[in-house]
XYZ file of C-alpha atoms in Angstrom:
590
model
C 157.232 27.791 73.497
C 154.792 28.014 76.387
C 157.389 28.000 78.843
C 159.076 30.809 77.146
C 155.451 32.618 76.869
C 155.185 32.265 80.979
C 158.509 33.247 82.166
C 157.655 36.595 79.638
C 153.798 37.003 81.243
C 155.291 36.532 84.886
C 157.143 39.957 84.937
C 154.196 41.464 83.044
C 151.666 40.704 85.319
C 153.684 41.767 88.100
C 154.428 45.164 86.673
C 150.650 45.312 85.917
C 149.916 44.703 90.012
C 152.493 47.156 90.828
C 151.640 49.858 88.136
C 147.909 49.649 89.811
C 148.560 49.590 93.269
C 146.502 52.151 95.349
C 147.498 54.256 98.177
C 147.297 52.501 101.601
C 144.184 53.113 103.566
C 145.775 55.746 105.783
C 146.475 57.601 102.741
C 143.787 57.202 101.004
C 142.639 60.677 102.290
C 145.216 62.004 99.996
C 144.230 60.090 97.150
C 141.947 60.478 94.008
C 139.855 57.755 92.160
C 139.167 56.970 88.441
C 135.651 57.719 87.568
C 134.679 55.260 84.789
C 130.854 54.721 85.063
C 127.602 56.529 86.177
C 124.184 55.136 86.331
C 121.138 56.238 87.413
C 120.201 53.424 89.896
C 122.264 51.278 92.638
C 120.745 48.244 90.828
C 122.686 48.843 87.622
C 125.814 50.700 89.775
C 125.851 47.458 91.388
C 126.168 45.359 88.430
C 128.718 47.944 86.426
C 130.957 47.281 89.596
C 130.697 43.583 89.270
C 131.202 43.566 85.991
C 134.599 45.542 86.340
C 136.005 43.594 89.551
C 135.985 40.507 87.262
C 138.173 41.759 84.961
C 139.775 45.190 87.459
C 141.669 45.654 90.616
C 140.514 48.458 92.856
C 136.668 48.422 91.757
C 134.709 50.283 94.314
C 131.366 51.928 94.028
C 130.053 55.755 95.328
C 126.835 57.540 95.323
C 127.428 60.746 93.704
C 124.321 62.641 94.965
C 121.118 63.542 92.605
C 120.169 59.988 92.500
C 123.056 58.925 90.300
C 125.378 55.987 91.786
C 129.593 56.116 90.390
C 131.396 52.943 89.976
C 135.351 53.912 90.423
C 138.677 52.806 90.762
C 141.656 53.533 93.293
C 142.371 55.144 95.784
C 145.761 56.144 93.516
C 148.032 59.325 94.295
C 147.378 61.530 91.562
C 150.320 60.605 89.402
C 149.999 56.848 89.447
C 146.306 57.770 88.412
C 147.140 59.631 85.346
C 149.093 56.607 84.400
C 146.185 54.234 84.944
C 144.018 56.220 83.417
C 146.113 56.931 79.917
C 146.981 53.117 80.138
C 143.493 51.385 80.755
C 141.622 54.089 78.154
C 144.495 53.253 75.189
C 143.814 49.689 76.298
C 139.951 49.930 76.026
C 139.145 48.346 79.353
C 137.869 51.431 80.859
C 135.136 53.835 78.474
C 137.351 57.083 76.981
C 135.544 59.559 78.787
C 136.049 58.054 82.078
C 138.320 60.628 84.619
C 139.676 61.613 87.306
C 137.355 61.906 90.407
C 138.164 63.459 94.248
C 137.104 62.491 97.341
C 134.624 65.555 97.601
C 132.853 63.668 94.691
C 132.030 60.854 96.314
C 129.303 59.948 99.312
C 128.117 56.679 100.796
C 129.564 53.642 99.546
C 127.679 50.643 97.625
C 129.663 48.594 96.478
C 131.797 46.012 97.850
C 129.458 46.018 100.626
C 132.029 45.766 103.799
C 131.548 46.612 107.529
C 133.907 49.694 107.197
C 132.589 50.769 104.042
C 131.693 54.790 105.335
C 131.281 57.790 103.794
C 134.532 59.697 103.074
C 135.203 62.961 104.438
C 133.745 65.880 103.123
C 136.496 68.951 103.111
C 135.149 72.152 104.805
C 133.727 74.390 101.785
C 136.253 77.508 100.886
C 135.222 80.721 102.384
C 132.939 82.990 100.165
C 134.383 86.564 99.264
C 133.124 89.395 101.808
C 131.303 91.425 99.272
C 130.503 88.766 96.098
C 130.069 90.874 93.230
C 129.669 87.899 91.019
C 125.898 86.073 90.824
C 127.542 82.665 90.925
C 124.724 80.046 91.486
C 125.485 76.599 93.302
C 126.789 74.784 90.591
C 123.728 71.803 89.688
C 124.740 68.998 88.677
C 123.709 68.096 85.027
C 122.385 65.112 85.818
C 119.056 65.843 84.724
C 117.406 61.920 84.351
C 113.862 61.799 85.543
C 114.101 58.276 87.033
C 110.573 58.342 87.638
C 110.334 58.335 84.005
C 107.688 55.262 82.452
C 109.327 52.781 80.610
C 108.081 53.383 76.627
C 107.452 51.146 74.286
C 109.034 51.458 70.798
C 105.794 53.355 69.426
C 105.915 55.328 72.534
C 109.870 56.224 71.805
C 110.151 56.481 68.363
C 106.486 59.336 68.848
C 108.703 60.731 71.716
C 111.915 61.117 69.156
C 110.509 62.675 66.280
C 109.598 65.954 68.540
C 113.327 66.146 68.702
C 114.924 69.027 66.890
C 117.570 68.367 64.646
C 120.449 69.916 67.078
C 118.991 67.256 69.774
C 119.336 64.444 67.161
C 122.807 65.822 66.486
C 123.729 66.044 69.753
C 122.653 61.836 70.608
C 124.820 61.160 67.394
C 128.050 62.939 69.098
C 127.495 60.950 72.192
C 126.939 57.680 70.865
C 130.134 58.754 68.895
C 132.285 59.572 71.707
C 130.925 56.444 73.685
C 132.594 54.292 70.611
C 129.232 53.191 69.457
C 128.914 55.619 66.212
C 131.105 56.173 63.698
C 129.847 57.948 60.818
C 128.719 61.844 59.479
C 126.903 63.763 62.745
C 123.562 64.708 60.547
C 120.825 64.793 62.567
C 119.502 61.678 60.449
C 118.688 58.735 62.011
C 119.483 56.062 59.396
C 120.904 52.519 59.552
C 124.114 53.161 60.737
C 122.546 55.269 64.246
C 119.521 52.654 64.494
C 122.571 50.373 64.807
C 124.489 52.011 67.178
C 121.754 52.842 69.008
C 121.299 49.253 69.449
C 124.634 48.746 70.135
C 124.366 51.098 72.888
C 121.352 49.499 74.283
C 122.745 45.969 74.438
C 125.828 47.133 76.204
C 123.897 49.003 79.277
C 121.234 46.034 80.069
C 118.513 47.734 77.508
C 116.195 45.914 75.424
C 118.409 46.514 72.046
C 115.061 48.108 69.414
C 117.379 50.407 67.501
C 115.369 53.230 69.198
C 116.012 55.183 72.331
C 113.098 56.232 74.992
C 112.954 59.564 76.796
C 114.604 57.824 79.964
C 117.708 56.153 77.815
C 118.182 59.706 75.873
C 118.721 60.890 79.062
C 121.275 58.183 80.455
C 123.155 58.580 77.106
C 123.492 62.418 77.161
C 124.427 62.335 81.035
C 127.290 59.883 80.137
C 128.386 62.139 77.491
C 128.156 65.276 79.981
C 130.037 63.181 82.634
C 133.145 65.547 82.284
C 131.132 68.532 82.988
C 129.181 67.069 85.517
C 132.313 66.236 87.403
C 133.449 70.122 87.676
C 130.029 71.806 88.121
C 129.823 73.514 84.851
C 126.880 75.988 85.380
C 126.323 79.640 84.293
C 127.918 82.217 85.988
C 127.533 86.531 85.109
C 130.058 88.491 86.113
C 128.279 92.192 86.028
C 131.382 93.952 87.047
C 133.367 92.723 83.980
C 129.690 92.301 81.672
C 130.998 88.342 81.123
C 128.213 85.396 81.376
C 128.984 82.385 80.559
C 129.522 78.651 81.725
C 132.338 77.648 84.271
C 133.887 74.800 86.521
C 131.958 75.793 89.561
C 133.112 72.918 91.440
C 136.547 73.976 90.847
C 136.899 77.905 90.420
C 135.490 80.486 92.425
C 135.494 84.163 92.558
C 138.451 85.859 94.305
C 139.013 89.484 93.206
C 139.226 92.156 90.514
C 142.422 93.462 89.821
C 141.718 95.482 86.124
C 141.801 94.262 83.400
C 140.999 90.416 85.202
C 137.994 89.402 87.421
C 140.284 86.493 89.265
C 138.703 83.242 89.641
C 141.235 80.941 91.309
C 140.984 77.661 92.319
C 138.824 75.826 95.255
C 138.710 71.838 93.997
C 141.463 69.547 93.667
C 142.549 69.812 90.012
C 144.319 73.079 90.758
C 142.227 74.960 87.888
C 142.310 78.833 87.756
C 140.077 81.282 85.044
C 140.505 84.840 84.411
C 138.125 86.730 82.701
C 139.111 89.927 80.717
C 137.586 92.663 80.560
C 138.908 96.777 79.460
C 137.835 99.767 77.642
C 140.434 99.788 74.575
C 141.176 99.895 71.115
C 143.500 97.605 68.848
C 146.425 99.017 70.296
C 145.347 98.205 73.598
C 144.342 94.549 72.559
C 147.893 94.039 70.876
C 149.545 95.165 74.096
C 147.576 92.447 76.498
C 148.524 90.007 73.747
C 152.202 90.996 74.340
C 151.864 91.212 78.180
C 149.667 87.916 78.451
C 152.985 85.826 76.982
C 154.914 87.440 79.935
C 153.063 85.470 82.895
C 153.574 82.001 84.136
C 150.138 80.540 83.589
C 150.846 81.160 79.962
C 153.544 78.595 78.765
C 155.847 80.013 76.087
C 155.203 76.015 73.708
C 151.931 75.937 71.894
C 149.856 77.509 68.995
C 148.440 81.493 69.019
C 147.293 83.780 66.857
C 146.739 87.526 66.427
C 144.092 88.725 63.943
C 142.593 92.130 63.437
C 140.447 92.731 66.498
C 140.918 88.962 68.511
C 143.754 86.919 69.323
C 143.887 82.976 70.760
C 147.427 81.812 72.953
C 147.423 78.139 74.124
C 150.732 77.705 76.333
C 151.808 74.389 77.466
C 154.081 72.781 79.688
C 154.650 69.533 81.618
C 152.366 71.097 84.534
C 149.506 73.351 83.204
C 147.737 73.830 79.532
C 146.036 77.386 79.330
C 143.600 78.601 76.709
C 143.019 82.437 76.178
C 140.827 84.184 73.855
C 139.651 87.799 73.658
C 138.149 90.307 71.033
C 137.822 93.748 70.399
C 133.773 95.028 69.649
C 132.586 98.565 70.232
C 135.748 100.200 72.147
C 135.430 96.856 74.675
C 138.066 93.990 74.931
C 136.708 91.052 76.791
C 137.861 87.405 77.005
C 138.928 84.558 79.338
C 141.783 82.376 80.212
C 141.306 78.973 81.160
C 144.262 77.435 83.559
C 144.235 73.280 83.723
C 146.087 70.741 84.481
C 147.956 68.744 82.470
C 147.069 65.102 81.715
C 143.368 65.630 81.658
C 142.825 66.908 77.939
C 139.771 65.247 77.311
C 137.785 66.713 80.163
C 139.741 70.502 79.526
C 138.414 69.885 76.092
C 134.771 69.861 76.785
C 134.964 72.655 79.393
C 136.876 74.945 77.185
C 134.334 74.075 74.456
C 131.135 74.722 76.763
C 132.959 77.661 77.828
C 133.704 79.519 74.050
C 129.844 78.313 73.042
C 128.560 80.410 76.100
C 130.580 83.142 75.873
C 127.883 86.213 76.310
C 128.891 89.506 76.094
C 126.936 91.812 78.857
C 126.860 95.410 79.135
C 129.381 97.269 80.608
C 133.148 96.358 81.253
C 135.636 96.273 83.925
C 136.548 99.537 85.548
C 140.359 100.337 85.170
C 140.780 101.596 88.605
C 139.113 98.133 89.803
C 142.045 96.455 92.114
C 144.173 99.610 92.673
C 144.534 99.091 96.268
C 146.025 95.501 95.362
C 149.938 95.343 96.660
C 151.879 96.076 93.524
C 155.309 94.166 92.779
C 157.564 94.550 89.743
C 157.171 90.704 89.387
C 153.298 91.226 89.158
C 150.847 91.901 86.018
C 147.850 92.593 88.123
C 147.947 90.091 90.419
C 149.971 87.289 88.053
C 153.568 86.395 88.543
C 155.706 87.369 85.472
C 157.705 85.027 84.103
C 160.772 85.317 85.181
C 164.723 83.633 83.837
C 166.381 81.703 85.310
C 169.735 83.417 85.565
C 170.279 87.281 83.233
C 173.790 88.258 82.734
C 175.180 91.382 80.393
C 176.655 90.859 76.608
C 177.703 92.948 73.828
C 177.248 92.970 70.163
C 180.136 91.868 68.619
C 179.267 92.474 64.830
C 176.633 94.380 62.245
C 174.398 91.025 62.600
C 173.691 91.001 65.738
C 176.078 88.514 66.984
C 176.598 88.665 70.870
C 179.645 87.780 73.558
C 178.565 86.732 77.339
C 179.472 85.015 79.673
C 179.392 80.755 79.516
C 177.672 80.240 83.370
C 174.701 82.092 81.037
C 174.468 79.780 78.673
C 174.457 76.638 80.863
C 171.521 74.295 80.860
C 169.097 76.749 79.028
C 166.330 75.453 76.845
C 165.930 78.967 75.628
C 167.865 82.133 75.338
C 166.911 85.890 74.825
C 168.003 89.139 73.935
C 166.521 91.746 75.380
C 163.967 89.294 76.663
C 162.398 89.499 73.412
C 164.832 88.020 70.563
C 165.758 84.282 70.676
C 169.803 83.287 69.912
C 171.635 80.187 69.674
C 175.050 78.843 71.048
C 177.483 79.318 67.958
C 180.674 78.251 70.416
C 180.871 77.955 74.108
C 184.931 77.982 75.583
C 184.268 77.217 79.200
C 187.696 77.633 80.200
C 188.109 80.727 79.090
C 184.313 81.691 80.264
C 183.278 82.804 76.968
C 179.893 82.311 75.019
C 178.784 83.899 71.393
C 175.708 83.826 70.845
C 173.813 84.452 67.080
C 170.591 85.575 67.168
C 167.884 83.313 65.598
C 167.156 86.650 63.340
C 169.288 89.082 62.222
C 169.307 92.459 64.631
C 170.569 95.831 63.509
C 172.415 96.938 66.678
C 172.815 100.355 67.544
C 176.605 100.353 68.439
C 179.318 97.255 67.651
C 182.018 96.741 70.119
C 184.869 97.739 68.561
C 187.956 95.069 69.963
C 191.273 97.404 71.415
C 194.500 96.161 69.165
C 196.427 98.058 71.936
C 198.044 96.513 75.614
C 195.726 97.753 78.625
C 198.029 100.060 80.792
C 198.086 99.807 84.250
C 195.749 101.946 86.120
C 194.584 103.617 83.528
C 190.383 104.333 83.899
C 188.082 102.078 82.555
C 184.106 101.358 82.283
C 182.110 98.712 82.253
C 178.297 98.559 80.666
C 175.925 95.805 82.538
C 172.380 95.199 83.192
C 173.391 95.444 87.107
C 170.583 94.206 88.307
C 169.439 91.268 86.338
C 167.403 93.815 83.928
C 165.094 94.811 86.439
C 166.496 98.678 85.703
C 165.705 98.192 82.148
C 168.664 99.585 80.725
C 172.500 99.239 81.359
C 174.339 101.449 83.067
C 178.328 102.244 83.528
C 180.141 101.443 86.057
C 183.852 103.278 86.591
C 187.459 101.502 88.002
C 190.867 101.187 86.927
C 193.157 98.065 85.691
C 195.055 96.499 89.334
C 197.014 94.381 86.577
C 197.383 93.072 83.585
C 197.401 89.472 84.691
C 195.204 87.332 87.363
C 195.874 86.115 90.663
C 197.180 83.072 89.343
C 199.563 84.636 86.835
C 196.944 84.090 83.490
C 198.137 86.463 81.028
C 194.647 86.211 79.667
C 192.445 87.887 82.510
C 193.085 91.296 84.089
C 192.165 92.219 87.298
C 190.350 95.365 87.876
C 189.802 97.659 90.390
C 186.216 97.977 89.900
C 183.172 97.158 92.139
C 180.766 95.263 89.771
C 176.892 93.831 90.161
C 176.334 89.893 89.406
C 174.344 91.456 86.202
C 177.744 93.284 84.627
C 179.637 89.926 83.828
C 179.379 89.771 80.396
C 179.459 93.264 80.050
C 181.954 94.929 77.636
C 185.069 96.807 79.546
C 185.618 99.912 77.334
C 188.831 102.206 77.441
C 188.416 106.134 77.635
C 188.157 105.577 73.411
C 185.302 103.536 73.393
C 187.417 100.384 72.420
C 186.656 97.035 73.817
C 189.405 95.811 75.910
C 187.604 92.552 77.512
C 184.657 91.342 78.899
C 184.350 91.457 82.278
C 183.929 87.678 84.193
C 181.652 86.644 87.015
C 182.665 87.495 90.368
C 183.541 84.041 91.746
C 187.160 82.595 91.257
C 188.074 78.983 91.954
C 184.630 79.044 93.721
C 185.875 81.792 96.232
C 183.889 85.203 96.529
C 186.348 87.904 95.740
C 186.558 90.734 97.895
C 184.142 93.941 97.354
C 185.677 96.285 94.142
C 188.103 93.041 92.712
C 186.639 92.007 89.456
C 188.384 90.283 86.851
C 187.782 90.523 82.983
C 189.138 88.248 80.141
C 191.391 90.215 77.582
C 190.614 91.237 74.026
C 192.934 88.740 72.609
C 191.168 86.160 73.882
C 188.087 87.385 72.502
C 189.160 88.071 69.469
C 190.606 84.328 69.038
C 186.978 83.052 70.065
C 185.343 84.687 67.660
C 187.486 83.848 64.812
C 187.140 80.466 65.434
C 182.868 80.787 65.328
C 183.519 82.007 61.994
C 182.662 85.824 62.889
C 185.040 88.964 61.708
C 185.475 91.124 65.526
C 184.657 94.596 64.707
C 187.698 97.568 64.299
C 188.746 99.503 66.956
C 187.155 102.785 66.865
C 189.035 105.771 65.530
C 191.252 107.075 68.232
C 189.579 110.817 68.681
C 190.818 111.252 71.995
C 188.894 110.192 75.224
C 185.030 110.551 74.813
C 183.133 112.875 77.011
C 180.697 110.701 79.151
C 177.641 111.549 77.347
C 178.681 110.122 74.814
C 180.438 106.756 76.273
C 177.016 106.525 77.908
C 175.609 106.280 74.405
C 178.344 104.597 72.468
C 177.845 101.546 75.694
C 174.262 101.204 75.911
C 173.846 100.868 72.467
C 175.955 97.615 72.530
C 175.275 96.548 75.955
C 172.813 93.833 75.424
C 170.450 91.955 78.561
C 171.436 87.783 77.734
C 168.829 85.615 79.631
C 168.519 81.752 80.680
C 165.031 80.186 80.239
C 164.829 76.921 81.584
């Protein structure tokens, strides 16, 4: 058995040395660290970092300016240091609030003493704006221990804690909670179960354990609970422009530009961060229409929880890159609000600067003039300033039946996790025939279309005029329009029965599109331009037949719509309307 129990710990231990590696010394530049103590003297830094490099690879030890002294680990590249981190916090050999730390953090070295132990290189600081509209103090670190501070005794502390107020008492009961020392109700009261904590608390960082904290200890605890915020510079910022005040990352976000209704704040530390605040003259409408607009834009995932109420709204997007957070509210004609932008994979740390962030929210007079950022370069891929989400491949379709069922094309279809409608209806795959190039599509809710295409019982005659409806350009017209050619033939270049070539010069939007007789009547849907992975030559487009569309929706379980009454060719006012109202814009999310 404890042969078997060694050849199974071998590979472990191995995977443990590789997991932790750091980056080589020439890298290390590149590199970030794991933040996982603080203490307000190199005495006590000193012994953290012992204690750890018994028991931890990679222990080194930083002084972090304002008298306080970081023990860390790495260097790691970023993404081996997420790992470490999630797998030494589930582990519980490193505290839960420890993080991730940059280079920028960190000054002379301590700790292990070594002849080329130096002080790493401090990046130049990012250019201030030419006219700073924004008071934006230097952020100051929160790091607020008086280390000068007597030593009191237990009379001395417990005289010095009952002038606490009961939100200060609170607030030692939520750090002693999230340093795993306290587990019960956050009261304010200081009974058995917080004396013993306390205690608890004491023992573990070299302090006489009496149940009661002094002035001095109060202090280490809170600024180990405030670690996270330390580490980004919260500190108040006003924004008079936009009438905002309220706490930020300084450390990582700095004022950029206005470009109504945002005051930009993008990022100038190494986490990547980014804030917006929000700020417009408005009314409900006006607040239901940024809620719209703000689930167009990248920084806002499309996966994770929002509401709409009344007169405020909350969206959280997420993705495997970035979590954002925006909230806003309507009060006396003014909408104002922020969005927070962080990276994923450090939710504990987002979590307490979102939270100082919505507790500080101050609303100021005044709010962002509309005209503010006019002069900005405008872009039909831009929502002042912020990239619109965009698909990843838009083709044309066509309803097919009263329900909203649609026909496209299958390269569409192909390794989406979401489809839309019209950007803003969601449909499924109900059958995909790839070698005919054929999709239908049911919408996850039932539509009421405008116009059904109606499917042609009659054999396409050669050369006789025909239209096709398509979102030409990918959608970015907004509406589909016709364009005009005749059927070549009745068959492909290969001989397939089943396509027809036409004489017709289409967009890459139009496949997908419906090909309509002079009648109105459906007879196919015309395919992408590429055959046997050749381009075609300009105004040769090919479209698959009705037959075979007809056959592929019967076998998705869907009835094809009748051929409209034969009344004689339709004038083109109304084919125009007769098309668009069936056209439909199909796009690929990934």
């Amino acid at each position: 058995m404890k042969k078997l129990f060694a050849a199974l710990a071998l590979p472990l231990i191995a995977l443990a040395i590789a997991f932790t590696a750091p980056v080589s010394a020439q890298s290390s530049r590149d590199g970030v660290w794991i933040q996982i103590a603080a203490r307000p003297s190199l005495r006590e830094a000193e012994n953290e970092a012992r204690s750890y490099a018994a028991r931890l690879p990679d222990v080194s030890g930083y002084a972090l300016g304002g008298g306080w002294y970081g023990v860390v680990l790495g260097p790691y590249a970023r993404e081996d240091a997420e790992r470490v981190l999630q797998v030494y916090r589930a582990e519980g050999q490193i505290p839960r609030d420890s993080f991730i730390a940059f280079e920028r953090n960190l000054r002379s070295q301590f700790y292990p003493v070594a002849a080329d132990a130096t002080q790493p290189a401090q990046p130049a600081p990012a250019p201030a704006p030419a006219e700073p509209a924004v008071q934006e103090p230097e952020p100051q670190p929160q790091t607020a221990l008086q280390t000068t501070l007597p030593d009191e005794t237990p009379a001395q502390a417990r005289r010095s804690e009952s002038a606490l107020s009961r939100e200060q008492r609170m607030e030692l009961q939520v750090a002693l909670k999230a340093a795993g020392f306290y587990n019960s109700g956050i009261d304010g009261a200081f009974g058995r179960g917080t004396r013993a904590s306390m205690s608890d608390w004491q023992a573990a960082r070299g302090f006489e354990p009496t149940g009661v904290l002094t002035t001095a200890q109060r202090q280490v605890l809170m600024d180990e609970f405030n670690a996270p915020l330390i580490s980004v510079g919260m500190a108040r910022a006003e924004d008079a422009k936009a009438g905002i005040a309220l706490q930020i990352p300084g450390s990582e976000v700095g004022f950029d530009r206005y470009e109504s209704p945002f005051a930009h704040y993008t990022s100038k530390g190494g986490l990547g961060a980014q804030l917006l605040l929000i700020s417009q003259p408005g009314d409900k409408r006006t607040l239901f229409g940024l809620y719209d607009i703000l689930q167009t834009l990248e920084i806002v995932p499309l996966d994770g929880p929002r509401e709409r109420g009344a007169d405020s709204f909350t969206i959280e997007g997420r993705n495997a890159s970035i979590v954002s957070f925006t909230q806003a509210s309507l009060k006396n004609g003014e909408i104002k609000g922020f969005t927070l932008v962080w990276p994923a994979g450090d939710e504990e740390r987002r979590a307490r600067v979102l939270a100082a962030m919505q507790s500080s929210f101050t609303r100021l007079d005044g709010v962002l003039d509309p005209a503010e950022g006019g002069d900005a370069v405008q872009s039909v891929d831009l929502v002042s300033g912020l990239e619109i989400r965009k698909p990843k491949l838009s083709r044309s379709g066509f309803f097919v039946d009263g329900n909203g069922s649609v026909l496209t094309t299958s390269d569409v279809v192909a390794g989406c996790t979401r489809i839309t409608l019209d950007h803003g209806y969601e449909a499924t795959v109900a059958a995909n025939h790839t070698a005919d190039g054929i999709a239908v599509l049911t919408p996850v809710q039932a539509l009421a279309p405008a116009a059904v295409g109606g499917l042609s019982t009659a054999s396409p005659r050669l050369q006789s005029e025909v239209a096709v409806s398509g979102f030409s350009y990918e959608g970015v017209l907004g509406a589909p329009s016709l364009t005009w050619g005749k059927i070549a033939d009745v068959k492909s270049l290969d001989g397939n029965t089943n396509v027809a070539r036409l004489e017709l010069a289409a967009q890459p939007g139009d496949a997908g599109g419906p090909v309509l007789d002079a009648t109105g009547a459906v007879l196919g849907m015309l395919l992408p331009q590429q055959s046997g992975g050749k381009q075609l030559p300009e105004g040769v487009s090919f479209a698959v037949n009705a037959e075979v569309i007809r056959g592929a929706l019967n076998g998705a379980g869907l009835s094809p719509a009748a051929q409209p009454a034969s009344g004689g060719s339709l004038p083109n006012a109304a084919m125009t309307r007769l098309a668009s109202g069936m056209t439909v814009l199909v796009s690929c999310w990934e």
